[in-house]
Amino acid sequence: MQHPRPRPLSPHLTVWRWQIWAIASITHRITGIGLYVVGMLMFTWFLVSLSLGPEPYAIFCSFAGSWFGQLILIGLTWAMFQHMASGIRHLFMDTGKGFGSVVSRHSAAATFIFSITLTVTFWIYIWIR
């Protein structure tokens, strides 16, 4: 049986624009998953290599000190700070505050500013000491 008229497409798909609060919310979920998967793999590798002796630990340290290992560690650091900042933002929203459009946009942007600033500060401190 054929419909007499074709069904309309969802118009919101063509007019919807990404908002900073939506990006912050999606990023919160992605960083949580990334911290769990990548972070736990790195942490498990670290602990296992530490328990197996100097050679496996040296292999881990060699990887962690490489450009790729440093990139992963920087990414994990940013993900941790971003997830923490977004969690604090959600904690305030759980109290009923911060739902206004201006406050919501500002607090979402603040999570990115906070996480990037802390990540850069942390890694500068690590590299210069």
PDB file of C-alpha atoms in Angstrom:
ATOM      1  CA  MET A   1       0.000   0.000   0.000  1.00  0.00           C
ATOM      2  CA  GLN A   2       1.385   3.344  -1.046  1.00  0.00           C
ATOM      3  CA  HIS A   3       0.866   6.547   0.931  1.00  0.00           C
ATOM      4  CA  PRO A   4      -1.121   9.213  -0.897  1.00  0.00           C
ATOM      5  CA  ARG A   5       1.455  11.904  -0.026  1.00  0.00           C
ATOM      6  CA  PRO A   6       5.163  11.505   0.664  1.00  0.00           C
ATOM      7  CA  ARG A   7       6.043  11.930   4.306  1.00  0.00           C
ATOM      8  CA  PRO A   8       7.969  15.107   5.167  1.00  0.00           C
ATOM      9  CA  LEU A   9      11.601  14.990   6.147  1.00  0.00           C
ATOM     10  CA  SER A  10      12.604  16.300   9.534  1.00  0.00           C
ATOM     11  CA  PRO A  11      13.171  20.025   8.966  1.00  0.00           C
ATOM     12  CA  HIS A  12      15.262  20.372  12.122  1.00  0.00           C
ATOM     13  CA  LEU A  13      18.098  18.466  10.464  1.00  0.00           C
ATOM     14  CA  THR A  14      18.645  21.279   7.974  1.00  0.00           C
ATOM     15  CA  VAL A  15      18.269  24.241  10.321  1.00  0.00           C
ATOM     16  CA  TRP A  16      19.793  22.968  13.572  1.00  0.00           C
ATOM     17  CA  ARG A  17      23.177  24.423  14.579  1.00  0.00           C
ATOM     18  CA  TRP A  18      25.636  23.111  17.131  1.00  0.00           C
ATOM     19  CA  GLN A  19      25.515  24.969  20.431  1.00  0.00           C
ATOM     20  CA  ILE A  20      28.395  25.160  22.925  1.00  0.00           C
ATOM     21  CA  TRP A  21      26.319  23.503  25.663  1.00  0.00           C
ATOM     22  CA  ALA A  22      25.587  20.550  23.381  1.00  0.00           C
ATOM     23  CA  ILE A  23      29.253  20.215  22.471  1.00  0.00           C
ATOM     24  CA  ALA A  24      30.180  20.323  26.185  1.00  0.00           C
ATOM     25  CA  SER A  25      27.619  17.644  26.990  1.00  0.00           C
ATOM     26  CA  ILE A  26      28.776  15.338  24.190  1.00  0.00           C
ATOM     27  CA  THR A  27      32.411  15.972  25.115  1.00  0.00           C
ATOM     28  CA  HIS A  28      31.627  15.016  28.726  1.00  0.00           C
ATOM     29  CA  ARG A  29      30.393  11.619  27.568  1.00  0.00           C
ATOM     30  CA  ILE A  30      33.282  11.072  25.146  1.00  0.00           C
ATOM     31  CA  THR A  31      35.928  12.021  27.722  1.00  0.00           C
ATOM     32  CA  GLY A  32      34.359   9.665  30.249  1.00  0.00           C
ATOM     33  CA  ILE A  33      34.559   6.780  27.804  1.00  0.00           C
ATOM     34  CA  GLY A  34      38.088   7.756  26.711  1.00  0.00           C
ATOM     35  CA  LEU A  35      39.332   8.010  30.273  1.00  0.00           C
ATOM     36  CA  TYR A  36      37.888   4.619  31.054  1.00  0.00           C
ATOM     37  CA  VAL A  37      39.178   2.790  27.985  1.00  0.00           C
ATOM     38  CA  VAL A  38      42.487   4.486  27.139  1.00  0.00           C
ATOM     39  CA  GLY A  39      43.277   5.573  30.683  1.00  0.00           C
ATOM     40  CA  MET A  40      42.707   2.141  32.151  1.00  0.00           C
ATOM     41  CA  LEU A  41      44.758   0.479  29.397  1.00  0.00           C
ATOM     42  CA  MET A  42      47.674   2.825  30.059  1.00  0.00           C
ATOM     43  CA  PHE A  43      47.349   2.484  33.836  1.00  0.00           C
ATOM     44  CA  THR A  44      47.125  -1.319  33.606  1.00  0.00           C
ATOM     45  CA  TRP A  45      50.175  -1.430  31.322  1.00  0.00           C
ATOM     46  CA  PHE A  46      52.045   0.759  33.818  1.00  0.00           C
ATOM     47  CA  LEU A  47      51.149  -1.434  36.806  1.00  0.00           C
ATOM     48  CA  VAL A  48      51.851  -4.724  35.039  1.00  0.00           C
ATOM     49  CA  SER A  49      55.189  -3.487  33.688  1.00  0.00           C
ATOM     50  CA  LEU A  50      56.107  -2.212  37.142  1.00  0.00           C
ATOM     51  CA  SER A  51      55.348  -5.597  38.680  1.00  0.00           C
ATOM     52  CA  LEU A  52      57.278  -7.567  36.038  1.00  0.00           C
ATOM     53  CA  GLY A  53      60.625  -5.902  36.599  1.00  0.00           C
ATOM     54  CA  PRO A  54      63.036  -3.401  35.109  1.00  0.00           C
ATOM     55  CA  GLU A  55      62.924  -4.474  31.439  1.00  0.00           C
ATOM     56  CA  PRO A  56      59.117  -4.320  30.970  1.00  0.00           C
ATOM     57  CA  TYR A  57      59.039  -1.074  32.965  1.00  0.00           C
ATOM     58  CA  ALA A  58      61.761   0.388  30.726  1.00  0.00           C
ATOM     59  CA  ILE A  59      59.665  -0.520  27.675  1.00  0.00           C
ATOM     60  CA  PHE A  60      56.653   1.265  29.175  1.00  0.00           C
ATOM     61  CA  CYS A  61      58.762   4.320  30.061  1.00  0.00           C
ATOM     62  CA  SER A  62      60.210   4.365  26.545  1.00  0.00           C
ATOM     63  CA  PHE A  63      56.713   4.375  25.063  1.00  0.00           C
ATOM     64  CA  ALA A  64      55.392   6.966  27.540  1.00  0.00           C
ATOM     65  CA  GLY A  65      58.368   9.212  26.748  1.00  0.00           C
ATOM     66  CA  SER A  66      57.951   8.954  22.972  1.00  0.00           C
ATOM     67  CA  TRP A  67      56.074  11.618  21.029  1.00  0.00           C
ATOM     68  CA  PHE A  68      53.094   9.280  20.605  1.00  0.00           C
ATOM     69  CA  GLY A  69      53.055   8.331  24.288  1.00  0.00           C
ATOM     70  CA  GLN A  70      53.277  11.991  25.274  1.00  0.00           C
ATOM     71  CA  LEU A  71      50.394  12.772  22.913  1.00  0.00           C
ATOM     72  CA  ILE A  72      48.283  10.083  24.579  1.00  0.00           C
ATOM     73  CA  LEU A  73      49.195  11.336  28.058  1.00  0.00           C
ATOM     74  CA  ILE A  74      48.416  14.951  27.107  1.00  0.00           C
ATOM     75  CA  GLY A  75      45.083  13.803  25.685  1.00  0.00           C
ATOM     76  CA  LEU A  76      44.296  11.879  28.858  1.00  0.00           C
ATOM     77  CA  THR A  77      45.223  14.905  30.963  1.00  0.00           C
ATOM     78  CA  TRP A  78      42.943  17.171  28.933  1.00  0.00           C
ATOM     79  CA  ALA A  79      40.147  14.576  29.076  1.00  0.00           C
ATOM     80  CA  MET A  80      40.483  14.347  32.856  1.00  0.00           C
ATOM     81  CA  PHE A  81      40.330  18.133  33.340  1.00  0.00           C
ATOM     82  CA  GLN A  82      37.478  18.504  30.825  1.00  0.00           C
ATOM     83  CA  HIS A  83      35.472  15.693  32.402  1.00  0.00           C
ATOM     84  CA  MET A  84      36.057  17.146  35.871  1.00  0.00           C
ATOM     85  CA  ALA A  85      35.039  20.679  34.830  1.00  0.00           C
ATOM     86  CA  SER A  86      31.952  19.409  33.052  1.00  0.00           C
ATOM     87  CA  GLY A  87      31.085  17.268  36.075  1.00  0.00           C
ATOM     88  CA  ILE A  88      31.296  20.322  38.330  1.00  0.00           C
ATOM     89  CA  ARG A  89      29.083  22.200  35.860  1.00  0.00           C
ATOM     90  CA  HIS A  90      26.524  19.387  36.004  1.00  0.00           C
ATOM     91  CA  LEU A  91      26.732  19.341  39.794  1.00  0.00           C
ATOM     92  CA  PHE A  92      25.624  22.991  39.861  1.00  0.00           C
ATOM     93  CA  MET A  93      22.906  22.237  37.329  1.00  0.00           C
ATOM     94  CA  ASP A  94      21.676  19.444  39.603  1.00  0.00           C
ATOM     95  CA  THR A  95      20.948  22.109  42.216  1.00  0.00           C
ATOM     96  CA  GLY A  96      18.696  23.916  39.728  1.00  0.00           C
ATOM     97  CA  LYS A  97      21.183  26.653  38.820  1.00  0.00           C
ATOM     98  CA  GLY A  98      22.709  27.531  35.465  1.00  0.00           C
ATOM     99  CA  PHE A  99      19.847  26.660  33.140  1.00  0.00           C
ATOM    100  CA  GLY A 100      19.487  30.131  31.612  1.00  0.00           C
ATOM    101  CA  SER A 101      20.720  30.373  28.050  1.00  0.00           C
ATOM    102  CA  VAL A 102      23.467  32.907  28.794  1.00  0.00           C
ATOM    103  CA  VAL A 103      24.696  31.142  31.935  1.00  0.00           C
ATOM    104  CA  SER A 104      24.564  27.770  30.193  1.00  0.00           C
ATOM    105  CA  ARG A 105      26.647  29.024  27.262  1.00  0.00           C
ATOM    106  CA  HIS A 106      29.178  30.701  29.540  1.00  0.00           C
ATOM    107  CA  SER A 107      29.557  27.735  31.866  1.00  0.00           C
ATOM    108  CA  ALA A 108      29.963  25.356  28.917  1.00  0.00           C
ATOM    109  CA  ALA A 109      32.645  27.588  27.393  1.00  0.00           C
ATOM    110  CA  ALA A 110      34.308  27.874  30.806  1.00  0.00           C
ATOM    111  CA  THR A 111      34.755  24.089  30.949  1.00  0.00           C
ATOM    112  CA  PHE A 112      36.825  24.194  27.747  1.00  0.00           C
ATOM    113  CA  ILE A 113      38.831  27.230  28.855  1.00  0.00           C
ATOM    114  CA  PHE A 114      39.474  25.606  32.250  1.00  0.00           C
ATOM    115  CA  SER A 115      40.523  22.238  30.822  1.00  0.00           C
ATOM    116  CA  ILE A 116      42.827  23.664  28.158  1.00  0.00           C
ATOM    117  CA  THR A 117      44.431  26.120  30.599  1.00  0.00           C
ATOM    118  CA  LEU A 118      45.041  23.459  33.231  1.00  0.00           C
ATOM    119  CA  THR A 119      46.377  20.955  30.685  1.00  0.00           C
ATOM    120  CA  VAL A 120      48.869  23.466  29.249  1.00  0.00           C
ATOM    121  CA  THR A 121      49.903  24.604  32.741  1.00  0.00           C
ATOM    122  CA  PHE A 122      50.315  21.014  33.957  1.00  0.00           C
ATOM    123  CA  TRP A 123      52.456  19.925  31.012  1.00  0.00           C
ATOM    124  CA  ILE A 124      54.613  23.052  31.085  1.00  0.00           C
ATOM    125  CA  TYR A 125      55.268  22.291  34.740  1.00  0.00           C
ATOM    126  CA  ILE A 126      56.088  18.638  33.940  1.00  0.00           C
ATOM    127  CA  TRP A 127      58.477  19.537  31.094  1.00  0.00           C
ATOM    128  CA  ILE A 128      60.394  22.348  32.860  1.00  0.00           C
ATOM    129  CA  ARG A 129      61.023  20.687  36.190  1.00  0.00           C
TER     130      ARG A 129
END
